[in-house]
């Protein structure tokens, strides 16, 4: 995938999400565009990140959520080296 396509797609999604007027509209929109499994997976990622930000160890988070340490390690790297936004939003 080219960087141009990625950047354009990310901008399109960001603009659309920013235009959503309230929580109810957001919930209905997400229910329409995501599968039930995607909703659960995104919620799990949010929970995983919040637990890491609270200072829980990667092993504890993996055990509590019933997921692999490798998955938790990936998100720990994102929190450490990714953009500031994830940490700010989930803190």
Short mmCIF file of N, CA, C and O in Angstrom, two decimals:
data_model
loop_
_atom_site.label_atom_id
_atom_site.label_comp_id
_atom_site.label_asym_id
_atom_site.label_seq_id
_atom_site.Cartn_x
_atom_site.Cartn_y
_atom_site.Cartn_z
N UNK A 1 0.85 -1.18 0.00
CA UNK A 1 0.00 0.00 0.00
C UNK A 1 0.90 1.24 0.00
O UNK A 1 1.84 1.33 0.77
N UNK A 2 0.56 2.16 -0.83
CA UNK A 2 1.37 3.37 -0.91
C UNK A 2 1.04 4.30 0.26
O UNK A 2 -0.06 4.28 0.80
N UNK A 3 2.02 5.13 0.60
CA UNK A 3 1.82 6.09 1.69
C UNK A 3 0.73 7.09 1.35
O UNK A 3 0.00 7.55 2.21
N UNK A 4 0.61 7.43 0.06
CA UNK A 4 -0.42 8.38 -0.36
C UNK A 4 -1.82 7.84 -0.14
O UNK A 4 -2.70 8.56 0.34
N UNK A 5 -2.03 6.58 -0.49
CA UNK A 5 -3.34 5.96 -0.28
C UNK A 5 -3.64 5.85 1.21
O UNK A 5 -4.75 6.14 1.65
N UNK A 6 -2.64 5.45 1.98
CA UNK A 6 -2.83 5.33 3.43
C UNK A 6 -3.19 6.68 4.04
O UNK A 6 -4.15 6.79 4.80
N UNK A 7 -2.42 7.70 3.71
CA UNK A 7 -2.65 9.03 4.28
C UNK A 7 -4.02 9.56 3.87
O UNK A 7 -4.74 10.13 4.70
N UNK A 8 -4.39 9.35 2.63
CA UNK A 8 -5.70 9.80 2.15
C UNK A 8 -6.83 9.06 2.87
O UNK A 8 -7.82 9.67 3.27
N UNK A 9 -6.67 7.77 3.03
CA UNK A 9 -7.69 6.96 3.72
C UNK A 9 -7.81 7.37 5.18
O UNK A 9 -8.92 7.51 5.70
N UNK A 10 -6.68 7.57 5.84
CA UNK A 10 -6.69 7.99 7.23
C UNK A 10 -7.35 9.35 7.39
O UNK A 10 -8.17 9.56 8.30
N UNK A 11 -7.08 10.25 6.48
CA UNK A 11 -7.69 11.57 6.51
C UNK A 11 -9.21 11.48 6.31
O UNK A 11 -9.98 12.15 7.00
N UNK A 12 -9.63 10.65 5.38
CA UNK A 12 -11.06 10.47 5.12
C UNK A 12 -11.77 9.94 6.36
O UNK A 12 -12.83 10.44 6.75
N UNK A 13 -11.19 8.95 7.02
CA UNK A 13 -11.78 8.37 8.22
C UNK A 13 -11.79 9.39 9.35
O UNK A 13 -12.80 9.56 10.05
N UNK A 14 -10.68 10.09 9.54
CA UNK A 14 -10.59 11.10 10.61
C UNK A 14 -11.63 12.20 10.43
O UNK A 14 -12.31 12.58 11.38
N UNK A 15 -11.75 12.69 9.21
CA UNK A 15 -12.74 13.74 8.93
C UNK A 15 -14.15 13.26 9.23
O UNK A 15 -14.95 13.98 9.82
N UNK A 16 -14.45 12.04 8.82
CA UNK A 16 -15.78 11.49 9.04
C UNK A 16 -16.07 11.35 10.54
O UNK A 16 -17.12 11.78 11.02
N UNK A 17 -15.14 10.76 11.29
CA UNK A 17 -15.36 10.57 12.73
C UNK A 17 -15.48 11.91 13.44
O UNK A 17 -16.29 12.05 14.36
N UNK A 18 -14.70 12.89 13.01
CA UNK A 18 -14.75 14.21 13.64
C UNK A 18 -16.10 14.89 13.40
O UNK A 18 -16.56 15.69 14.22
N UNK A 19 -16.75 14.54 12.30
CA UNK A 19 -18.03 15.18 11.97
C UNK A 19 -19.22 14.60 12.75
O UNK A 19 -20.30 15.18 12.74
N UNK A 20 -19.01 13.50 13.45
CA UNK A 20 -20.10 12.88 14.21
C UNK A 20 -20.46 13.79 15.38
O UNK A 20 -19.61 14.27 16.11
N UNK A 21 -21.75 14.00 15.55
CA UNK A 21 -22.24 15.04 16.44
C UNK A 21 -22.35 14.66 17.91
O UNK A 21 -22.23 15.50 18.78
N UNK A 22 -22.60 13.40 18.22
CA UNK A 22 -22.78 13.02 19.62
C UNK A 22 -22.51 11.53 19.81
O UNK A 22 -22.30 10.78 18.85
N UNK A 23 -22.52 11.12 21.08
CA UNK A 23 -22.19 9.74 21.43
C UNK A 23 -23.16 8.74 20.82
O UNK A 23 -22.76 7.68 20.34
N UNK A 24 -24.44 9.07 20.82
CA UNK A 24 -25.44 8.16 20.27
C UNK A 24 -25.22 7.94 18.77
O UNK A 24 -25.25 6.81 18.28
N UNK A 25 -24.96 9.04 18.06
CA UNK A 25 -24.71 8.93 16.62
C UNK A 25 -23.44 8.11 16.37
O UNK A 25 -23.41 7.28 15.45
N UNK A 26 -22.43 8.31 17.18
CA UNK A 26 -21.19 7.54 17.05
C UNK A 26 -21.45 6.05 17.26
O UNK A 26 -20.98 5.21 16.49
N UNK A 27 -22.20 5.72 18.30
CA UNK A 27 -22.50 4.32 18.60
C UNK A 27 -23.25 3.66 17.44
O UNK A 27 -22.93 2.54 17.04
N UNK A 28 -24.26 4.35 16.92
CA UNK A 28 -25.03 3.79 15.80
C UNK A 28 -24.15 3.62 14.56
O UNK A 28 -24.23 2.61 13.86
N UNK A 29 -23.30 4.61 14.30
CA UNK A 29 -22.41 4.54 13.14
C UNK A 29 -21.46 3.36 13.27
O UNK A 29 -21.29 2.57 12.34
N UNK A 30 -20.83 3.23 14.44
CA UNK A 30 -19.89 2.12 14.64
C UNK A 30 -20.59 0.77 14.54
O UNK A 30 -20.04 -0.19 13.99
N UNK A 31 -21.82 0.70 15.05
CA UNK A 31 -22.58 -0.55 14.94
C UNK A 31 -22.85 -0.90 13.48
O UNK A 31 -22.83 -2.07 13.10
N UNK A 32 -23.07 0.11 12.67
CA UNK A 32 -23.34 -0.12 11.24
C UNK A 32 -22.09 -0.57 10.47
O UNK A 32 -22.18 -1.44 9.61
N UNK A 33 -20.94 0.04 10.77
CA UNK A 33 -19.77 -0.24 9.93
C UNK A 33 -18.86 -1.34 10.46
O UNK A 33 -18.03 -1.85 9.72
N UNK A 34 -19.01 -1.71 11.74
CA UNK A 34 -18.16 -2.75 12.31
C UNK A 34 -18.95 -4.02 12.55
O UNK A 34 -20.13 -3.96 12.87
N UNK A 35 -18.25 -5.15 12.44
CA UNK A 35 -18.88 -6.41 12.81
C UNK A 35 -18.88 -6.51 14.34
O UNK A 35 -18.09 -5.83 15.00
N UNK A 36 -19.74 -7.36 14.90
CA UNK A 36 -19.70 -7.55 16.35
C UNK A 36 -18.32 -7.97 16.84
O UNK A 36 -17.86 -7.48 17.89
N UNK A 37 -17.61 -8.80 16.10
CA UNK A 37 -16.27 -9.22 16.50
C UNK A 37 -15.30 -8.04 16.50
O UNK A 37 -14.46 -7.92 17.39
N UNK A 38 -15.40 -7.17 15.52
CA UNK A 38 -14.53 -5.99 15.48
C UNK A 38 -14.79 -5.07 16.66
O UNK A 38 -13.84 -4.52 17.24
N UNK A 39 -16.04 -4.92 17.05
CA UNK A 39 -16.37 -4.10 18.23
C UNK A 39 -15.69 -4.68 19.46
O UNK A 39 -15.06 -3.95 20.25
N UNK A 40 -15.80 -5.99 19.64
CA UNK A 40 -15.18 -6.65 20.80
C UNK A 40 -13.66 -6.50 20.76
O UNK A 40 -13.02 -6.21 21.78
N UNK A 41 -13.06 -6.68 19.59
CA UNK A 41 -11.61 -6.56 19.47
C UNK A 41 -11.12 -5.15 19.77
O UNK A 41 -10.11 -4.97 20.45
N UNK A 42 -11.83 -4.15 19.30
CA UNK A 42 -11.43 -2.76 19.57
C UNK A 42 -11.57 -2.46 21.06
O UNK A 42 -10.68 -1.84 21.67
N UNK A 43 -12.65 -2.91 21.67
CA UNK A 43 -12.84 -2.70 23.11
C UNK A 43 -11.73 -3.39 23.90
O UNK A 43 -11.23 -2.85 24.89
N UNK A 44 -11.33 -4.57 23.44
CA UNK A 44 -10.24 -5.30 24.11
C UNK A 44 -8.93 -4.52 24.00
O UNK A 44 -8.17 -4.43 24.96
N UNK A 45 -8.65 -3.94 22.84
CA UNK A 45 -7.44 -3.15 22.67
C UNK A 45 -7.44 -1.94 23.59
O UNK A 45 -6.42 -1.59 24.18
N UNK A 46 -8.59 -1.30 23.71
CA UNK A 46 -8.70 -0.14 24.60
C UNK A 46 -8.44 -0.55 26.04
O UNK A 46 -7.68 0.10 26.77
N UNK A 47 -9.05 -1.65 26.47
CA UNK A 47 -8.85 -2.16 27.83
C UNK A 47 -7.39 -2.52 28.06
O UNK A 47 -6.79 -2.17 29.08
N UNK A 48 -6.79 -3.18 27.10
CA UNK A 48 -5.38 -3.57 27.18
C UNK A 48 -4.50 -2.34 27.38
O UNK A 48 -3.66 -2.29 28.29
N UNK A 49 -4.70 -1.32 26.56
CA UNK A 49 -3.89 -0.10 26.66
C UNK A 49 -4.11 0.60 28.00
O UNK A 49 -3.15 1.06 28.62
N UNK A 50 -5.34 0.68 28.43
CA UNK A 50 -5.61 1.34 29.72
C UNK A 50 -4.93 0.61 30.87
O UNK A 50 -4.39 1.25 31.78
N UNK A 51 -4.94 -0.72 30.84
CA UNK A 51 -4.28 -1.47 31.90
C UNK A 51 -2.77 -1.23 31.89
O UNK A 51 -2.15 -1.08 32.94
N UNK A 52 -2.18 -1.19 30.68
CA UNK A 52 -0.75 -0.90 30.60
C UNK A 52 -0.45 0.51 31.12
O UNK A 52 0.54 0.71 31.83
N UNK A 53 -1.30 1.47 30.77
CA UNK A 53 -1.10 2.84 31.23
C UNK A 53 -1.27 2.97 32.75
O UNK A 53 -0.71 3.89 33.36
N UNK A 54 -2.02 2.05 33.35
CA UNK A 54 -2.17 2.03 34.80
C UNK A 54 -0.96 1.40 35.49
O UNK A 54 -0.88 1.38 36.71
N UNK A 55 -0.03 0.87 34.69
CA UNK A 55 1.19 0.31 35.25
C UNK A 55 1.20 -1.19 35.44
O UNK A 55 2.15 -1.74 36.01
N UNK A 56 0.17 -1.87 34.97
CA UNK A 56 0.17 -3.32 35.08
C UNK A 56 1.23 -3.90 34.15
O UNK A 56 1.51 -3.34 33.08
N UNK A 57 1.81 -5.03 34.55
CA UNK A 57 2.83 -5.66 33.72
C UNK A 57 2.17 -6.31 32.51
O UNK A 57 0.97 -6.63 32.51
N UNK A 58 2.98 -6.51 31.49
CA UNK A 58 2.47 -7.13 30.27
C UNK A 58 1.94 -8.54 30.53
O UNK A 58 0.91 -8.93 29.99
N UNK A 59 2.61 -9.28 31.36
CA UNK A 59 2.16 -10.65 31.68
C UNK A 59 0.81 -10.64 32.41
O UNK A 59 -0.06 -11.45 32.12
N UNK A 60 0.66 -9.73 33.35
CA UNK A 60 -0.61 -9.64 34.10
C UNK A 60 -1.75 -9.27 33.15
O UNK A 60 -2.83 -9.87 33.19
N UNK A 61 -1.51 -8.30 32.28
CA UNK A 61 -2.55 -7.90 31.33
C UNK A 61 -2.92 -9.07 30.43
O UNK A 61 -4.10 -9.33 30.21
N UNK A 62 -1.92 -9.77 29.93
CA UNK A 62 -2.18 -10.93 29.06
C UNK A 62 -3.01 -11.98 29.79
O UNK A 62 -3.99 -12.51 29.23
N UNK A 63 -2.65 -12.26 31.04
CA UNK A 63 -3.40 -13.26 31.81
C UNK A 63 -4.83 -12.80 32.08
O UNK A 63 -5.77 -13.58 31.93
N UNK A 64 -4.99 -11.55 32.50
CA UNK A 64 -6.33 -11.05 32.83
C UNK A 64 -7.25 -11.03 31.62
O UNK A 64 -8.46 -11.27 31.74
N UNK A 65 -6.70 -10.70 30.44
CA UNK A 65 -7.53 -10.62 29.24
C UNK A 65 -7.58 -11.92 28.44
O UNK A 65 -8.33 -12.03 27.48
N UNK A 66 -6.76 -12.88 28.84
CA UNK A 66 -6.74 -14.16 28.13
C UNK A 66 -6.19 -14.04 26.71
O UNK A 66 -6.69 -14.69 25.79
N UNK A 67 -5.16 -13.19 26.55
CA UNK A 67 -4.55 -13.01 25.24
C UNK A 67 -3.05 -13.26 25.36
O UNK A 67 -2.51 -13.39 26.45
N UNK A 68 -2.38 -13.32 24.22
CA UNK A 68 -0.95 -13.64 24.24
C UNK A 68 -0.12 -12.44 24.71
O UNK A 68 -0.50 -11.29 24.52
N UNK A 69 1.02 -12.76 25.29
CA UNK A 69 1.96 -11.73 25.71
C UNK A 69 2.46 -10.99 24.48
O UNK A 69 2.72 -9.78 24.54
N UNK A 70 2.58 -11.67 23.35
CA UNK A 70 3.02 -11.04 22.11
C UNK A 70 2.08 -9.90 21.71
O UNK A 70 2.52 -8.82 21.31
N UNK A 71 0.77 -10.13 21.83
CA UNK A 71 -0.21 -9.09 21.52
C UNK A 71 -0.04 -7.91 22.46
O UNK A 71 -0.05 -6.75 22.03
N UNK A 72 0.13 -8.19 23.73
CA UNK A 72 0.30 -7.12 24.72
C UNK A 72 1.60 -6.36 24.43
O UNK A 72 1.64 -5.13 24.51
N UNK A 73 2.67 -7.09 24.09
CA UNK A 73 3.95 -6.45 23.75
C UNK A 73 3.80 -5.47 22.59
O UNK A 73 4.38 -4.39 22.61
N UNK A 74 3.02 -5.87 21.59
CA UNK A 74 2.80 -5.00 20.43
C UNK A 74 2.19 -3.67 20.87
O UNK A 74 2.63 -2.59 20.47
N UNK A 75 1.16 -3.74 21.72
CA UNK A 75 0.49 -2.53 22.17
C UNK A 75 1.36 -1.73 23.13
O UNK A 75 1.30 -0.51 23.15
N UNK A 76 2.19 -2.40 23.89
CA UNK A 76 3.13 -1.69 24.77
C UNK A 76 4.11 -0.88 23.93
O UNK A 76 4.43 0.27 24.27
N UNK A 77 4.56 -1.44 22.80
CA UNK A 77 5.45 -0.71 21.89
C UNK A 77 4.73 0.49 21.28
O UNK A 77 5.31 1.56 21.12
N UNK A 78 3.46 0.30 20.92
CA UNK A 78 2.69 1.41 20.36
C UNK A 78 2.57 2.54 21.37
O UNK A 78 2.75 3.71 21.04
N UNK A 79 2.30 2.19 22.63
CA UNK A 79 2.20 3.22 23.66
C UNK A 79 3.53 3.92 23.90
O UNK A 79 3.57 5.11 24.19
N UNK A 80 4.61 3.18 23.75
CA UNK A 80 5.93 3.75 24.00
C UNK A 80 6.45 4.57 22.82
O UNK A 80 7.01 5.65 23.01
N UNK A 81 6.25 4.07 21.61
CA UNK A 81 6.87 4.70 20.44
C UNK A 81 5.87 5.32 19.46
O UNK A 81 6.28 5.99 18.52
N UNK A 82 4.58 5.11 19.68
CA UNK A 82 3.58 5.64 18.75
C UNK A 82 3.34 7.12 19.00
O UNK A 82 4.08 7.80 19.71
N UNK A 83 2.27 7.60 18.43
CA UNK A 83 1.94 9.02 18.60
C UNK A 83 1.49 9.26 20.03
O UNK A 83 1.14 8.34 20.77
N UNK A 84 1.44 10.52 20.40
CA UNK A 84 0.99 10.92 21.73
C UNK A 84 -0.50 10.68 21.91
O UNK A 84 -0.99 10.59 23.03
N UNK A 85 -1.24 10.61 20.82
CA UNK A 85 -2.70 10.61 20.89
C UNK A 85 -3.29 9.45 21.67
O UNK A 85 -4.19 9.65 22.49
N UNK A 86 -2.80 8.25 21.45
CA UNK A 86 -3.37 7.08 22.14
C UNK A 86 -3.24 7.23 23.64
O UNK A 86 -4.19 7.01 24.37
N UNK A 87 -2.06 7.63 24.10
CA UNK A 87 -1.86 7.80 25.54
C UNK A 87 -2.76 8.90 26.09
O UNK A 87 -3.35 8.75 27.16
N UNK A 88 -2.88 10.00 25.38
CA UNK A 88 -3.69 11.12 25.87
C UNK A 88 -5.17 10.76 25.91
O UNK A 88 -5.87 11.08 26.87
N UNK A 89 -5.66 10.11 24.89
CA UNK A 89 -7.07 9.76 24.80
C UNK A 89 -7.45 8.73 25.86
O UNK A 89 -8.52 8.82 26.48
N UNK A 90 -6.59 7.75 26.08
CA UNK A 90 -6.92 6.65 26.99
C UNK A 90 -6.54 6.90 28.44
O UNK A 90 -6.92 6.15 29.32
N UNK A 91 -5.80 7.96 28.69
CA UNK A 91 -5.35 8.24 30.05
C UNK A 91 -6.50 8.72 30.93
O UNK A 91 -7.49 9.19 30.54
#
